[in-house]
Coordinates of C-alpha atoms in Angstrom, one line a residue:
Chain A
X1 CA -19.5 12.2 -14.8
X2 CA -21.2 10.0 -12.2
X3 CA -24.5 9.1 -13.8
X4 CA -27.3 11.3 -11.6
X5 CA -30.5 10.0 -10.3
X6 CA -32.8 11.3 -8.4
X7 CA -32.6 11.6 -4.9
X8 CA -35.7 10.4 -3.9
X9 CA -36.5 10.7 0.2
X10 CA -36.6 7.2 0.9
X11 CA -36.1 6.2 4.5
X12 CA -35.6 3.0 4.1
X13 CA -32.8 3.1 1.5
X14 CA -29.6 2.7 2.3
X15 CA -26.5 4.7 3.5
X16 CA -22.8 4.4 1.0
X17 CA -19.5 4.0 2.8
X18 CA -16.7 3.6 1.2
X19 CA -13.0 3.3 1.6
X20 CA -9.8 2.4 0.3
X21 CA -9.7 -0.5 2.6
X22 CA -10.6 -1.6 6.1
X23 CA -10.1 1.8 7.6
X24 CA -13.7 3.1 7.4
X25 CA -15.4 0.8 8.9
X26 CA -13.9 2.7 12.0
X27 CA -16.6 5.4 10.6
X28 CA -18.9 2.3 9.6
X29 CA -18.9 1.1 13.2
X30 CA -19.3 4.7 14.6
X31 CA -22.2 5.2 12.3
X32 CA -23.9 1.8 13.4
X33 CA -23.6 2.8 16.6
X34 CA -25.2 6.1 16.7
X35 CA -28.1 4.9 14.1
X36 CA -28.6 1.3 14.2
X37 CA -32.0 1.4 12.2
X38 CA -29.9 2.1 9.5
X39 CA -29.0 -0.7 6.3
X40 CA -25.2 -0.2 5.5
X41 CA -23.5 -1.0 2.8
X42 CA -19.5 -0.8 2.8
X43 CA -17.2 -0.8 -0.5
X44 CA -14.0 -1.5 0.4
X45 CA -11.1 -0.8 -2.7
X46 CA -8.7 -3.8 -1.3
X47 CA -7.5 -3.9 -4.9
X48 CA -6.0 -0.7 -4.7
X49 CA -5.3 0.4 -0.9
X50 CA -3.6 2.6 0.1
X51 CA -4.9 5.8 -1.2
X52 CA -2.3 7.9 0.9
X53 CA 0.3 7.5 -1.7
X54 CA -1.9 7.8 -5.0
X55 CA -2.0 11.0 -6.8
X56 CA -5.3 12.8 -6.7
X57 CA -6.3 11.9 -10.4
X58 CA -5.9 8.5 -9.6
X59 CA -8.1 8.7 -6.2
X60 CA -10.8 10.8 -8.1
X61 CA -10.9 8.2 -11.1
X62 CA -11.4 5.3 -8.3
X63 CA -13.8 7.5 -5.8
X64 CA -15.8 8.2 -9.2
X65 CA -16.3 4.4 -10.0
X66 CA -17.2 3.4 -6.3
X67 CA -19.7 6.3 -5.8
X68 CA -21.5 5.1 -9.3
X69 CA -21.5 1.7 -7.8
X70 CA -23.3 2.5 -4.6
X71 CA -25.5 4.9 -6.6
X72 CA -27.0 2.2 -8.6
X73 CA -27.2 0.1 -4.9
X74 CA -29.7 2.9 -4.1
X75 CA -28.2 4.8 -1.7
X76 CA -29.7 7.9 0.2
X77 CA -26.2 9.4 1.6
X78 CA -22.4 8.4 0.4
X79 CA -19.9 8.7 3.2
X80 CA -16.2 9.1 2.4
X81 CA -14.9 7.3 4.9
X82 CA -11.0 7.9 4.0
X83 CA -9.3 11.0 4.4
X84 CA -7.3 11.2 1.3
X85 CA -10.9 10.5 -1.1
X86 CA -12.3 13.1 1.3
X87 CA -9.1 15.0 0.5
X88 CA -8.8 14.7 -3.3
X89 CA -12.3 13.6 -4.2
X90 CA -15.1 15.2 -2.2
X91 CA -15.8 18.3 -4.4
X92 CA -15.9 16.4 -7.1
X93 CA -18.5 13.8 -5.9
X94 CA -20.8 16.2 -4.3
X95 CA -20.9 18.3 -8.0
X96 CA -21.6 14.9 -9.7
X97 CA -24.1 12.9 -7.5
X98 CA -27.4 13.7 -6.9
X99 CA -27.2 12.1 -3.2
X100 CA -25.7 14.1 -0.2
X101 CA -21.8 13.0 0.1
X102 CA -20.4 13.7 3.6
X103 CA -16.2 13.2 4.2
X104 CA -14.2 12.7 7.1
X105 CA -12.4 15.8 6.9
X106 CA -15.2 18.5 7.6
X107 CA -16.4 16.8 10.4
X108 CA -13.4 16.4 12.3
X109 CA -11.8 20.2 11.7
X110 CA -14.9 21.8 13.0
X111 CA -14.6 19.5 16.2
X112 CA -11.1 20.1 16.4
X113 CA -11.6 23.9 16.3
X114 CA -14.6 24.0 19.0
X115 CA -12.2 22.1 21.5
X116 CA -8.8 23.9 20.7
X117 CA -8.4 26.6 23.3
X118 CA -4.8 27.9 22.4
X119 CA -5.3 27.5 18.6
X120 CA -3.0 25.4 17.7
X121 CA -3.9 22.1 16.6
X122 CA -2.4 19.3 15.2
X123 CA -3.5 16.6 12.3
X124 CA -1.7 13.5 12.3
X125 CA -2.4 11.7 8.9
X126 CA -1.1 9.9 5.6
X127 CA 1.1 11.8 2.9
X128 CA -1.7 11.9 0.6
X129 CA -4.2 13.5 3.4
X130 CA -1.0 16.3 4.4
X131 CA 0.0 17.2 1.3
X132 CA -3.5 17.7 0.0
X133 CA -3.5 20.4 2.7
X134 CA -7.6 19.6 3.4
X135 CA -7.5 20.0 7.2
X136 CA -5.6 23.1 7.2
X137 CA -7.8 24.5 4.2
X138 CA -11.2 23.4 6.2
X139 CA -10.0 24.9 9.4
X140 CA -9.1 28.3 8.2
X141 CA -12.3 28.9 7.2
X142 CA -14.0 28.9 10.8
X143 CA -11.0 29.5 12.7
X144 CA -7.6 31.9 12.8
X145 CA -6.2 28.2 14.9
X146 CA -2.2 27.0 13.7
X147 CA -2.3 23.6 11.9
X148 CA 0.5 21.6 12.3
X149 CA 0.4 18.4 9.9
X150 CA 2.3 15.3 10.5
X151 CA 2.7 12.2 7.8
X152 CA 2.7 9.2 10.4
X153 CA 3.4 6.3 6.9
X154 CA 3.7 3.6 9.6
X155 CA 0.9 3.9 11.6
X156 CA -1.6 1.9 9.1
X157 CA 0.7 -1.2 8.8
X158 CA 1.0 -1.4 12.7
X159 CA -2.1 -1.0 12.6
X160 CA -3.3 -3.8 10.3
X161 CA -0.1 -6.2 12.8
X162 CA -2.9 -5.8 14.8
X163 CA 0.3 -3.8 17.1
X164 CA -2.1 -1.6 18.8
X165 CA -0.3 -0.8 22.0
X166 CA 3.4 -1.9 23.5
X167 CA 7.4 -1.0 23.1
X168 CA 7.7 -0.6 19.7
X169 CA 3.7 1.0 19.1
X170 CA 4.6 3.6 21.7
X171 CA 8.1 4.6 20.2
X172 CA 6.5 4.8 16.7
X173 CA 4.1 7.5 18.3
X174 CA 6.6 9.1 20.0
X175 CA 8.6 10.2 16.8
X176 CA 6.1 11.5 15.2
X177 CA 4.6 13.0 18.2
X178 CA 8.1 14.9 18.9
X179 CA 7.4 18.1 16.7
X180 CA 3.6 18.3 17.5
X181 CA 4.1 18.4 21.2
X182 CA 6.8 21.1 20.7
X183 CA 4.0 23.4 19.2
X184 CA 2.3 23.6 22.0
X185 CA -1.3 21.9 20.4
X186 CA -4.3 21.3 22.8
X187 CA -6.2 19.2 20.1
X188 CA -4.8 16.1 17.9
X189 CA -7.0 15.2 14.7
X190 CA -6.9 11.6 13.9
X191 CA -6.7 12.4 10.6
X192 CA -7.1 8.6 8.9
X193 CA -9.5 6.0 9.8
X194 CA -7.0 3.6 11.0
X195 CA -6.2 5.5 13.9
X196 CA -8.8 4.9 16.4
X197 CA -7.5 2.2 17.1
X198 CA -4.4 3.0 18.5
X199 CA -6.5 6.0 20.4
X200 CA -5.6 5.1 23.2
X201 CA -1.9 4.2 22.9
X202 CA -1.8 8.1 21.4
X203 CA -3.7 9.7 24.5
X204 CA -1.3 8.0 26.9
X205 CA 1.6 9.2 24.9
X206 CA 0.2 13.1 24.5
X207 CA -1.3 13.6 28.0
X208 CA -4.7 14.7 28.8
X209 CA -4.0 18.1 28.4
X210 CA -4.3 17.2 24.9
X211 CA -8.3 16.4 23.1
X212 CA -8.3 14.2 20.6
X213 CA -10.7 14.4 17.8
X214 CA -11.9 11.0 16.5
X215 CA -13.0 11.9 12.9
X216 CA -15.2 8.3 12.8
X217 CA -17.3 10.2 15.6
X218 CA -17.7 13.1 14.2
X219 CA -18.5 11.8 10.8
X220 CA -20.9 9.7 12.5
X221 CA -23.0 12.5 13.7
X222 CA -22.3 14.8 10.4
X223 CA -24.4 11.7 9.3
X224 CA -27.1 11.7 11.2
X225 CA -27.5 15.3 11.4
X226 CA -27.6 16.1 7.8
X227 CA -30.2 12.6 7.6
X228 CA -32.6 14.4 10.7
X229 CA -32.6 17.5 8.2
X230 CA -33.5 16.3 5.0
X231 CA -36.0 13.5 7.4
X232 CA -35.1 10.4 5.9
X233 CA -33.5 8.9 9.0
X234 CA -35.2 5.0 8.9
X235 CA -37.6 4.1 11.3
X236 CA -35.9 0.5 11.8
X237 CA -35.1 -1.0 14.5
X238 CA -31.9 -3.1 13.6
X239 CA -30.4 -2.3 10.1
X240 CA -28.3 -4.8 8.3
X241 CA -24.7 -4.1 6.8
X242 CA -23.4 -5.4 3.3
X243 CA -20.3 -5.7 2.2
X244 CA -17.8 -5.5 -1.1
X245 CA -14.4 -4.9 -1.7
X246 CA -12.6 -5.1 -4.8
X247 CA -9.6 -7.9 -3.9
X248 CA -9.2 -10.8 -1.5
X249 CA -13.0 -10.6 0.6
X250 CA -11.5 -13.7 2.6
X251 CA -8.5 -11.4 3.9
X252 CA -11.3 -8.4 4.4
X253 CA -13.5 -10.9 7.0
X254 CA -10.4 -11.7 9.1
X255 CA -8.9 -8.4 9.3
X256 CA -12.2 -5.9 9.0
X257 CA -13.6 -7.3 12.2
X258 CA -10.8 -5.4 14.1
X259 CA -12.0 -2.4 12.6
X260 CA -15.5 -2.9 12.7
X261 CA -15.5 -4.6 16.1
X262 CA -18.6 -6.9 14.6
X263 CA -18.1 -10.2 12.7
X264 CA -18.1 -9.5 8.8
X265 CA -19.0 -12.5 6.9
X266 CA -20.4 -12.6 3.1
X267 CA -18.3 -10.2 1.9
X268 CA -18.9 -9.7 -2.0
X269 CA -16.1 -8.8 -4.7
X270 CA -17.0 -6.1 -6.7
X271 CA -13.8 -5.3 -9.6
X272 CA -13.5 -2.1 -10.7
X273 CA -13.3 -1.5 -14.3
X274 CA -9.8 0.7 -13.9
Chain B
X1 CA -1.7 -12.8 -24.1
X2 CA 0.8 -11.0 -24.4
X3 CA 1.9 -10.5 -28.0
X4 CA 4.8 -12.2 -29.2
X5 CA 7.7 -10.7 -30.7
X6 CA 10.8 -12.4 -31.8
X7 CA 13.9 -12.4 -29.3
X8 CA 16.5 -11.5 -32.3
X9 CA 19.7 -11.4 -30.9
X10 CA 20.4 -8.0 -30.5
X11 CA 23.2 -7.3 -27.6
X12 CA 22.7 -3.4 -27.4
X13 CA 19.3 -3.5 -26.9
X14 CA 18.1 -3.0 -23.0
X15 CA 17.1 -4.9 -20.1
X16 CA 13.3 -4.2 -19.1
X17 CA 13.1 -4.4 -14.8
X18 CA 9.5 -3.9 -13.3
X19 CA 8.5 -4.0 -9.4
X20 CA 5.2 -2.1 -7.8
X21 CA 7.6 0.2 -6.3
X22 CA 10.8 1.4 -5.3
X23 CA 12.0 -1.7 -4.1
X24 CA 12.9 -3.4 -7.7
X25 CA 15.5 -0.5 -8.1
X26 CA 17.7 -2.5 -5.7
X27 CA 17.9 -4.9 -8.2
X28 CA 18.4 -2.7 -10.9
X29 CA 21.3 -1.1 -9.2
X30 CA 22.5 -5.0 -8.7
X31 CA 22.3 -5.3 -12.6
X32 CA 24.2 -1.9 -13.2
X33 CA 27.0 -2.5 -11.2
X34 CA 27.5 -5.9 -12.2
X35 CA 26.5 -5.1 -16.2
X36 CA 27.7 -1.2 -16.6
X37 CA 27.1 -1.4 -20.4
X38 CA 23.4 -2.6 -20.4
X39 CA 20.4 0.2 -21.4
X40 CA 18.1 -0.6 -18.4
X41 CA 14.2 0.5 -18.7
X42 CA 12.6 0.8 -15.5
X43 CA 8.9 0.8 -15.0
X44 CA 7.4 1.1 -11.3
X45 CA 3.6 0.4 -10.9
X46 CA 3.2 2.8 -8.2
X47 CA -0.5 3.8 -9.4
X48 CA -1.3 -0.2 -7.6
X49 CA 1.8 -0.6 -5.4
X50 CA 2.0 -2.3 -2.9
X51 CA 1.5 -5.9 -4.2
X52 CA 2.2 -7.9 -1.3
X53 CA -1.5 -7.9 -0.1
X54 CA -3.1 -8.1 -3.6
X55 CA -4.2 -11.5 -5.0
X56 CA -2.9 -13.8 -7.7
X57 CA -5.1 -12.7 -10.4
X58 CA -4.9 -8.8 -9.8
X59 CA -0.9 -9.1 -9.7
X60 CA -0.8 -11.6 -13.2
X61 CA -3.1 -8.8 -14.8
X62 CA -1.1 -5.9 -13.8
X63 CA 2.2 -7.6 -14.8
X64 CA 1.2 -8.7 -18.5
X65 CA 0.3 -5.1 -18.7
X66 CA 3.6 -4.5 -17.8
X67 CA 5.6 -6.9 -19.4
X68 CA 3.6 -6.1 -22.7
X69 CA 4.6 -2.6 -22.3
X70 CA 8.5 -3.3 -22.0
X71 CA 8.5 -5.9 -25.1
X72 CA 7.2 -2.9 -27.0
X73 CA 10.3 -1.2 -26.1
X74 CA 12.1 -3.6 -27.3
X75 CA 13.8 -5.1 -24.3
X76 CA 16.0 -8.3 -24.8
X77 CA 15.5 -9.6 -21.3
X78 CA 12.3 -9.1 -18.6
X79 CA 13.1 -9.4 -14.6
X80 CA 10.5 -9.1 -12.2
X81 CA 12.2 -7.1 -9.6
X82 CA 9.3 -7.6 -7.3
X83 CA 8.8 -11.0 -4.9
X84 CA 5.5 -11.0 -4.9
X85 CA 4.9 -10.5 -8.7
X86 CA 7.8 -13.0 -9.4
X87 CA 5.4 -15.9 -7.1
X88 CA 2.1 -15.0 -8.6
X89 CA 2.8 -14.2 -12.3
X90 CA 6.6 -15.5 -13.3
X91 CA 5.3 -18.9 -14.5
X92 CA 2.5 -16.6 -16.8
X93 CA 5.1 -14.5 -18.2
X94 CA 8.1 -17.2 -19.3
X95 CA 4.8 -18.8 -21.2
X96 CA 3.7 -15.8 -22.7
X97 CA 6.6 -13.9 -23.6
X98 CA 9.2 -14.5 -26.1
X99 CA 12.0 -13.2 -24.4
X100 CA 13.5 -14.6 -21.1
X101 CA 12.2 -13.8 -18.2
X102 CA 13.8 -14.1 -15.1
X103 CA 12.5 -13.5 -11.1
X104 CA 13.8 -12.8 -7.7
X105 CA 12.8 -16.2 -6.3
X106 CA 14.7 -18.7 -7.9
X107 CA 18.5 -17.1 -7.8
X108 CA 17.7 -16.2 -4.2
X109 CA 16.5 -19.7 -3.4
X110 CA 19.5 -21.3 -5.3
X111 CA 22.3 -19.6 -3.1
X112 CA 20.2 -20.2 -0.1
X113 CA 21.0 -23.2 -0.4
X114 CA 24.0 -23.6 -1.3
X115 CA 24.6 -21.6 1.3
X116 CA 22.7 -23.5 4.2
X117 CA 24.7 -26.0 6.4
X118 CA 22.2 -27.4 8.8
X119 CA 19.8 -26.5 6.3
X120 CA 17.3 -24.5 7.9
X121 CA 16.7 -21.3 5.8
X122 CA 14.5 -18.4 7.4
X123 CA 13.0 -16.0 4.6
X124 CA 11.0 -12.7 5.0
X125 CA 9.3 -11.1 2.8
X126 CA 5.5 -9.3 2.3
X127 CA 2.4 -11.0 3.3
X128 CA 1.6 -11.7 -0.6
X129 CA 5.2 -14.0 -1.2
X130 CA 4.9 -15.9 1.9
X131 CA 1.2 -17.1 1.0
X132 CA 2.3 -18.2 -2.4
X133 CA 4.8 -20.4 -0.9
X134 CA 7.1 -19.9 -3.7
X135 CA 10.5 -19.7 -1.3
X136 CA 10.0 -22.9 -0.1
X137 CA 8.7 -24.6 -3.1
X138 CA 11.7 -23.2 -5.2
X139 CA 14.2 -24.6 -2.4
X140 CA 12.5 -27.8 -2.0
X141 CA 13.3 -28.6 -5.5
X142 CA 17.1 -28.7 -4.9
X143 CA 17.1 -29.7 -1.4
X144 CA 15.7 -31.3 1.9
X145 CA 16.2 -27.9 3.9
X146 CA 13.4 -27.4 6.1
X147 CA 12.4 -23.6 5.2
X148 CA 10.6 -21.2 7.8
X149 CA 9.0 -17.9 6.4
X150 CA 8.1 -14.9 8.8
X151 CA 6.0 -11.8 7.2
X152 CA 7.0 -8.8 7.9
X153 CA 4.6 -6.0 7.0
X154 CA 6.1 -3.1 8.7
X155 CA 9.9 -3.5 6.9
X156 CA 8.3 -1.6 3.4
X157 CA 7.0 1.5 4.9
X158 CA 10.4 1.4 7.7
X159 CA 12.3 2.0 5.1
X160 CA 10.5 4.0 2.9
X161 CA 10.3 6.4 5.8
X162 CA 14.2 6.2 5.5
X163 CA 14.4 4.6 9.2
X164 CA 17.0 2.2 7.9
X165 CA 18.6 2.1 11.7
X166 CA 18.1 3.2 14.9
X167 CA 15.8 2.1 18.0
X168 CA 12.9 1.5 16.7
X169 CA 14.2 -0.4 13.4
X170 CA 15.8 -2.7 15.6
X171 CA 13.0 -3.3 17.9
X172 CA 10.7 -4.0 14.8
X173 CA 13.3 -6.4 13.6
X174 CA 13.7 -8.0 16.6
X175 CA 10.4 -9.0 17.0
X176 CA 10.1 -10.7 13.5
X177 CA 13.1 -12.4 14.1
X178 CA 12.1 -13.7 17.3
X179 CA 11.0 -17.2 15.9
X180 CA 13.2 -17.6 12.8
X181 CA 16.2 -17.8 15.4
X182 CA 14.3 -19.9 17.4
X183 CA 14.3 -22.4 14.8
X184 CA 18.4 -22.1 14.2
X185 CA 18.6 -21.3 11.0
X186 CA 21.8 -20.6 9.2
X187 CA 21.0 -18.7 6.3
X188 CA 18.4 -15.2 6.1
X189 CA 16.3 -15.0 2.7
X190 CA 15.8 -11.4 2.0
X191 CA 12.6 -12.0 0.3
X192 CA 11.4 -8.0 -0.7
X193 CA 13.4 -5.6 -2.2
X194 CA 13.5 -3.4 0.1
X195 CA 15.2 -5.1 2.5
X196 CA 18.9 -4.5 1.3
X197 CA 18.5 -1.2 2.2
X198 CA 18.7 -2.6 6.1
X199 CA 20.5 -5.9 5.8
X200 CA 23.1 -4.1 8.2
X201 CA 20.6 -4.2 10.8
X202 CA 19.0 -7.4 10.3
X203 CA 23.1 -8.8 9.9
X204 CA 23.6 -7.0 13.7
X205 CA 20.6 -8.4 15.1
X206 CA 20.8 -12.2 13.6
X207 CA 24.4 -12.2 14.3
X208 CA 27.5 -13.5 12.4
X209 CA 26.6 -17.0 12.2
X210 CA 23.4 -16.5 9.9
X211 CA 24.5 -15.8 6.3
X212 CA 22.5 -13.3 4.7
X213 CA 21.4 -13.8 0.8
X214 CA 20.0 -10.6 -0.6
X215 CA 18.0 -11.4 -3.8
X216 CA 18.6 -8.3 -5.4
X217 CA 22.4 -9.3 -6.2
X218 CA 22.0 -12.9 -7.2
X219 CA 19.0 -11.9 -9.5
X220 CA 21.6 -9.4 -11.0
X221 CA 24.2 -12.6 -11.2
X222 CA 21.3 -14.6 -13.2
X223 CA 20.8 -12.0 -15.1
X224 CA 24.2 -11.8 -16.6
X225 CA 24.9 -15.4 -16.7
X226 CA 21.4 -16.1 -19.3
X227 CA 22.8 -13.2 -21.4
X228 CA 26.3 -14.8 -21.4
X229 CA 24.7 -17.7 -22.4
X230 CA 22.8 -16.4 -25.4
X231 CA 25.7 -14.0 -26.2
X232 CA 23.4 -11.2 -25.9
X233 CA 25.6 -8.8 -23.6
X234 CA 26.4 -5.5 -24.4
X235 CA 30.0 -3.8 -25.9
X236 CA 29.0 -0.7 -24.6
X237 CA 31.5 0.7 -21.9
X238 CA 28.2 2.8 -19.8
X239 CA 24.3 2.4 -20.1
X240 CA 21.4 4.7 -20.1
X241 CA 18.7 4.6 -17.4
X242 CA 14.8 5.3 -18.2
X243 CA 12.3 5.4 -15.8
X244 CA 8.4 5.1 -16.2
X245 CA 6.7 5.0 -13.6
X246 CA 2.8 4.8 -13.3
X247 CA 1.6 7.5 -10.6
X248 CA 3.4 10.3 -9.1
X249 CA 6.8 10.5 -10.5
X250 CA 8.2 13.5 -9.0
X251 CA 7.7 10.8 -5.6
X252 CA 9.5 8.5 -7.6
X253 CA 12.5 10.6 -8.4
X254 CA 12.5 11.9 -4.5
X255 CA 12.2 8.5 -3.2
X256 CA 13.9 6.6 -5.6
X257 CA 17.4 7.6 -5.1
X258 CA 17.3 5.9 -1.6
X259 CA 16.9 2.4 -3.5
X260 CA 19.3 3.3 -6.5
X261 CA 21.9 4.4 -4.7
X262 CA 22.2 7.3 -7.8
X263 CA 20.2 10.6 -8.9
X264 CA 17.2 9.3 -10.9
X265 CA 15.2 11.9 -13.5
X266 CA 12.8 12.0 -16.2
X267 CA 10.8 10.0 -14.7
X268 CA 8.0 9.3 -17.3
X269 CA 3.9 9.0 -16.5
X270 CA 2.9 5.8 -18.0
X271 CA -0.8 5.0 -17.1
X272 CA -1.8 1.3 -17.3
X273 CA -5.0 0.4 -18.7
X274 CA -5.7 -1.3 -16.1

């Protein structure tokens, strides 16, 4: 049980991202963007990525260890910014913290059903994040819409090449895209935090006929939303962004500035305790 | 440290093999069909797999753990079926262990060599081995061949996803090969275990001239020469196989057959402390 403190209204506190690796600061960037007043702080589990393959014990134990940690760092909000912890862990964290704890998943299946037309939409994403069955479950509660998932297990490490577009990017997308397109979807969930940023090797490959829903976007303004509500958005006007992961912070600077489209430097290691 | 039990001499007990994955069941198939009679426990860390982008001190702690579990089942001989675990955490093991313990890296980088006429070897492998340097600091203690390492992060999940030919396998391949052939070498390290499973086409795209040493089968050769040596093999005409594996092992059992070449089940749940 994640130790509960009270969730005092402080502005100025501030806001809990975390994911398995460098994936959410996709959703760390996209929150910057639309609230820059706001202090960030990112946890990063580099000692254990990727998630997408774990079982969900194993991603609840880990989700439960990194939410305590950002608790005691005084957080006002925790974002889940990795499908599968949004997948297997959300519940869970939002029973046992005393902050708000917003996921990817939520956001991105109510976009997805406002732009799908023909009801059929389809959720590329990693094996944990399918087989956990979240964005099918979330949509069917607003919406009668088809779900068609597809594991795409190569897309993070071309990803991470830094292989973002060209010959063997586009074939990659292709393949997986093959059964998706036959269903006839008008809406494509990126449904892991690596993917926007191959967006727009996907939209060439899909058409425009297809809407893609970036789930960093929609988290995003989840975020801010649910902040405006409770009204403990910060009055700052720059925030500043700390960082921790829990292996190699040296690797997490080189590569996390991809993702985060910002230089990352005094990155922290935090061990978790197992 | 791990405890130390006596290495009495007892032929018919088993072999212990451990990798993060999949991948070290390559080499256990290796051992099997070159030792038919041995017992072999298996034990796959697939709660913290992959190691390849993990550091030095996260891969020594989670392979004492592991080694620690397979002297307590009694095993007369350890191999680290796993590159990167045999460059960070081999030297910690033979120290603290007493029974042998024998890794991928040295057998692999001993027929590479002997192998190698204009010695110039090429070796891939994950990110983790090629930082560690251990390919060409195990070659450059028997020879003067100049070594050249290319990582290739996108051959692990290739071939997990079973893409083991075809367009896109060859493309990948193609592109890491790129500068190894530029640098005219004559001999192909296959520094991950996972690799085997597409040495047919890495052999089509390097070309007949470029000998190919796969790790997995002299590791399997090493193993049965230091057991010959201590006159520890087994009488036994046909071995038993157990498998622990710790995360998911119904994913093990599915996936696993692909590397083993052979039905594997009872796949046993064997958390590490961590």
């Amino acid at each position: 049980m994640i130790e509960k403190i009270s969730s005092k209204k402080v502005k100025n506190n501030p806001i809990g991202i975390f994911d398995s690796g460098f994936g959410g600061l996709t959703v760390m960037s996209a929150i910057n963007k639309i609230l820059p007043g706001e202090n960030l702080i990112y946890f990063g589990d580099t000692a254990h990525v990727p998630y997408g393959s774990k079982s969900k014990d194993a991603v609840i134990k880990l989700s439960k260890e990194i939410a305590y940690f950002l608790i005691k760092n005084k957080v006002k909000t925790i974002v889940v910014a990795c499908n599968t912890a949004s997948a297997f862990a959300l519940r869970f964290l939002q029973k046992n913290s005393n902050v708000p704890v917003i996921g990817v998943i939520e956001p991105g299946a109510k976009e997805a059903v406002l732009k799908s037309n023909n009801k059929a939409i389809g959720v590329i994403a990693t094996e944990g994040t399918v087989l956990s069955g979240s964005y099918p479950s979330e949509i069917r509660k607003i919406s009668k819409a088809k779900v068609y998932q597809q594991e795409c297990p190569l897309l993070v490490p071309l990803v991470e090449e830094g292989w973002i577009k060209g010959e063997i990017t586009n074939a990659v997308i292709k393949k997986y895209m093959k059964r998706l397109l036959e269903k006839k979807i008008d809406v494509l969930v990126l449904g892991c935090t690596h993917y926007p940023l191959i967006k727009k090797a996907l939209a060439e490959s899909i058409g425009q006929e297809i809407a893609i829903v970036d789930s960093a976007q929609a988290t995003a303004l989840e975020v801010k939303k649910n902040l405006a509500q409770k009204q403990i958005l910060s009055n700052r006007k720059e925030g500043n962004f700390k960082f921790f992961v829990s292996d190699n912070p040296k690797k997490f600077e080189k590569i996390g500035k991809l993702f985060f489209e910002k230089r990352i430097s005094n990155v922290k290691k935090q061990e978790l305790w197992g």
